[in-house]
Tab-separated table of C-alpha atoms in Angstrom:
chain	number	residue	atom	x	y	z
A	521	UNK	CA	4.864	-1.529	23.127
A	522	UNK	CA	7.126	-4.294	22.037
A	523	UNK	CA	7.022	-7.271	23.902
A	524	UNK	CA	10.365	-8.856	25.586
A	525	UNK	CA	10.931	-10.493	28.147
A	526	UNK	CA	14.447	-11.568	30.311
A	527	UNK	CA	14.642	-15.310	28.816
A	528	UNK	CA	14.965	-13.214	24.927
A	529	UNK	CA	18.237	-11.481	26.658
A	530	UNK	CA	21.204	-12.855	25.047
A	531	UNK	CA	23.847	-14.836	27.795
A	532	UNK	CA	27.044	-14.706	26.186
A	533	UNK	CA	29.607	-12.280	28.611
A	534	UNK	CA	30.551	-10.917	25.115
A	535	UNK	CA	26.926	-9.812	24.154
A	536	UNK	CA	25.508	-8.905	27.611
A	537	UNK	CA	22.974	-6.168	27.071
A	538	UNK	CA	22.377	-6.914	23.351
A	539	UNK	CA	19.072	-8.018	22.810
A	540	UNK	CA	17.690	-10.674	19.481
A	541	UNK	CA	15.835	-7.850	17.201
A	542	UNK	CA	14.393	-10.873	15.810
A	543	UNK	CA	12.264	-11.584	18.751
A	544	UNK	CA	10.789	-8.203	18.876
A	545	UNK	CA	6.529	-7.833	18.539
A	546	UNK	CA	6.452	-4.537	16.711
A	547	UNK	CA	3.188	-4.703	15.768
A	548	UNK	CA	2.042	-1.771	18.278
A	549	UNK	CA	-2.162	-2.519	19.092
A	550	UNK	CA	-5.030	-2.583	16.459
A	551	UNK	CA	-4.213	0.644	14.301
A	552	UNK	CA	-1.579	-1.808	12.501
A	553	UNK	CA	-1.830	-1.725	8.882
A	554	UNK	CA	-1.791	-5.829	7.875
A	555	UNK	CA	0.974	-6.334	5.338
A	556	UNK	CA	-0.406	-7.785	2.153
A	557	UNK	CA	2.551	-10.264	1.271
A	558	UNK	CA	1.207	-10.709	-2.697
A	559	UNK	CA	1.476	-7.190	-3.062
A	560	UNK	CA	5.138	-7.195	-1.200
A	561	UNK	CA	6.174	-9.856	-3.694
A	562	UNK	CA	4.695	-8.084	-7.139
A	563	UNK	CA	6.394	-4.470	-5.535
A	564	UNK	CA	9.659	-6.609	-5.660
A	565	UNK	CA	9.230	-8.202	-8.781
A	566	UNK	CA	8.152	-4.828	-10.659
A	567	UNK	CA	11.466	-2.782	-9.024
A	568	UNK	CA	13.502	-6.107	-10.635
A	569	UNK	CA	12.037	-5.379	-13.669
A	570	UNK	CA	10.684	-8.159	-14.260
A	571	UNK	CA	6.964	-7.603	-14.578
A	572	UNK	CA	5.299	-4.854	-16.054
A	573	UNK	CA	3.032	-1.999	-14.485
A	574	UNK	CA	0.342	0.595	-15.892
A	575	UNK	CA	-0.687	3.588	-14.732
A	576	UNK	CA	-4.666	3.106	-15.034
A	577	UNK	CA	-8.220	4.636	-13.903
A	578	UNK	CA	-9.885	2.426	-12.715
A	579	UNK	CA	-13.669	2.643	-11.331
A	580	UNK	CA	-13.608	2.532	-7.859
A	581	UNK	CA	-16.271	-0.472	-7.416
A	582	UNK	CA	-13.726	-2.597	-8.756
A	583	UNK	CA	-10.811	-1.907	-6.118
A	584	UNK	CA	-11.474	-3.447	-2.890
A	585	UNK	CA	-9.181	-2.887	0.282
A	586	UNK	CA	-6.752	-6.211	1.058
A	587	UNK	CA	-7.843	-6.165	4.788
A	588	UNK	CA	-11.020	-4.140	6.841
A	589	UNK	CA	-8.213	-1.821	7.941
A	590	UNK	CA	-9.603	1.813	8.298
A	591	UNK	CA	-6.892	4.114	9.462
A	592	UNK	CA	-7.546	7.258	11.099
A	593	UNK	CA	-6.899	10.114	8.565
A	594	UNK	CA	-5.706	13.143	9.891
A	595	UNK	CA	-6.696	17.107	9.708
A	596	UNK	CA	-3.423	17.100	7.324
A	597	UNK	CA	-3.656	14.241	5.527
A	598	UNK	CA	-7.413	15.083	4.227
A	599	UNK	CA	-6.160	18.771	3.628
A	600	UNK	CA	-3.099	17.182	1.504
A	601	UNK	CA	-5.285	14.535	0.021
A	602	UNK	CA	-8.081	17.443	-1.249
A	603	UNK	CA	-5.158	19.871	-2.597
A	604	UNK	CA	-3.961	17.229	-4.952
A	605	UNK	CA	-7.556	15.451	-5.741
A	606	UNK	CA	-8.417	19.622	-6.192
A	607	UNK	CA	-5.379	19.927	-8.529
A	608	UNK	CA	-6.559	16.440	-10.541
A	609	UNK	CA	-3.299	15.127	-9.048
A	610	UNK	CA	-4.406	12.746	-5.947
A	611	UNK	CA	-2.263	10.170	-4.866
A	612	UNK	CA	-2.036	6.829	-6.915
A	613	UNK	CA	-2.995	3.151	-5.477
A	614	UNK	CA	-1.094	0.280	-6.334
A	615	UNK	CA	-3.087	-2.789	-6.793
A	616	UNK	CA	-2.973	-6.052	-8.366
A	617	UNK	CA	-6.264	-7.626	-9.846
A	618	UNK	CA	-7.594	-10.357	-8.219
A	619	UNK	CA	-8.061	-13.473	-11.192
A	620	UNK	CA	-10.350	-15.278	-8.740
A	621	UNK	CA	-12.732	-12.701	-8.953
A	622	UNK	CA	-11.229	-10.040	-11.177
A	623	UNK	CA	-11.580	-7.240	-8.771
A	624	UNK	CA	-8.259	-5.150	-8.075
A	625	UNK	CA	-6.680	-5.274	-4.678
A	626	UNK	CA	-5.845	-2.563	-2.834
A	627	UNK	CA	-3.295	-2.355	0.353
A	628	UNK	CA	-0.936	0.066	0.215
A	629	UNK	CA	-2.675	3.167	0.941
A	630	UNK	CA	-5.750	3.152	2.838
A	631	UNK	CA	-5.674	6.733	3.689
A	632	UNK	CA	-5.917	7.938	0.179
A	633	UNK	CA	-8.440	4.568	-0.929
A	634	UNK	CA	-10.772	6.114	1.932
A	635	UNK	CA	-10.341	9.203	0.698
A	636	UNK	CA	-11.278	8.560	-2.640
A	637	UNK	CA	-14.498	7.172	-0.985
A	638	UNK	CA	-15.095	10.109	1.376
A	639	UNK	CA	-14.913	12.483	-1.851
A	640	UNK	CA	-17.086	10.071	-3.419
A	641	UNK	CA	-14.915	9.843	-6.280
A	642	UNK	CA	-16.075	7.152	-8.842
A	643	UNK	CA	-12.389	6.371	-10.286
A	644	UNK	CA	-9.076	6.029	-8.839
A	645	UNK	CA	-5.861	6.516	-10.134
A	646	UNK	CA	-4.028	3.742	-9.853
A	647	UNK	CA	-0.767	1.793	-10.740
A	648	UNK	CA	-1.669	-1.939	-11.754
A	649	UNK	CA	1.116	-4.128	-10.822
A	650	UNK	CA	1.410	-7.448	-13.514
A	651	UNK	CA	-1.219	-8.592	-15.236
A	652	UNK	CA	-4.622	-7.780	-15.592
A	653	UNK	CA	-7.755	-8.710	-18.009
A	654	UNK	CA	-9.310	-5.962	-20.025
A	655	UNK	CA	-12.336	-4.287	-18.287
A	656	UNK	CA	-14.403	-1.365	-19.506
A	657	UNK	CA	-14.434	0.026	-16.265
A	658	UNK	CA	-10.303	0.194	-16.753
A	659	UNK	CA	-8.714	3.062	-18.735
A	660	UNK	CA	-4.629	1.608	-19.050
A	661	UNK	CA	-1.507	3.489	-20.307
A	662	UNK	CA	1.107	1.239	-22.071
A	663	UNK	CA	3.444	-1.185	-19.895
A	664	UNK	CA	6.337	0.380	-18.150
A	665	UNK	CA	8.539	-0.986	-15.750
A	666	UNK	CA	8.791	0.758	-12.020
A	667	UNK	CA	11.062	2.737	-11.098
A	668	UNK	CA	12.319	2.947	-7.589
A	669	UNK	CA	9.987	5.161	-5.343
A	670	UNK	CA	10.605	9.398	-5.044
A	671	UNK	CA	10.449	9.908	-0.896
A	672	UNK	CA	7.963	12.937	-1.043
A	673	UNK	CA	8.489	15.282	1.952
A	674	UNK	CA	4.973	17.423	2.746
A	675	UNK	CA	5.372	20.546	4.481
């Protein structure tokens, strides 16, 4: 529950009853996902156009998770994830690659990374945001730049 308090309230006759947004905790208990601010920035830059992405397979001892974060994944969400990992189709991770120690970063889909463990799937698909140095264990497309995302409505 967010956390306010009467001294946040706003004292100005005009504004009685408004309260600062800015001042709101909305970070909601432990299931919170930690927001990976690299990744935030490189999302931004790539939507700008002004670095490059590749869509990539990449083997999955190479990605690692940004935080220890494990979400719980629904009855849906594993039937959706299967459907499209069935139809060779599963959903994409966006990562950026580490130059420290070359491993790929993963934060903004836990549900399908764990997936792709629980399946015991030995590559992801993945989109690489900037940069990244050859690998073997990497099989990259050609450089595009990122278009803005498609809202994808399951039913």
């Amino acid at each position: 529950m967010a956390k306010y308090s009467h001294k946040d309230h706003n004292t100005d006759d005009s504004k009685k009853g408004m309260i600062d947004l800015s001042k709101l905790d909305t970070s909601f208990g432990e299931d919170n996902e930690p927001q990976d601010e690299k990744l935030m920035t490189l999302l931004k830059q790539a939507y700008q156009k002004k670095i490059y992405c590749r869509k990539a397979i990449i083997n999955l001892d190479l990605i690692e998770p940004f935080s220890d974060y494990q979400p719980k994944i629904t009855a849906e969400y594993r039937a959706y994830f299967l459907k499209k990992y069935l139809d060779t189709k599963p959903p994409e991770l966006f990562v950026y690659q580490d130059p420290k120690s070359d491993k790929f970063i993963m934060s903004d889909d836990y549900s399908a990374y764990y997936m792709y463990k629980e399946v015991q799937a030995i590559t992801a698909i993945c989109v690489i945001i900037g940069e990244y140095k050859d690998n073997q264990d990497v099989t990259a497309g050609e450089k595009y730049y990122l278009d803005l995302p498609v809202i994808e409505i399951r039913e």
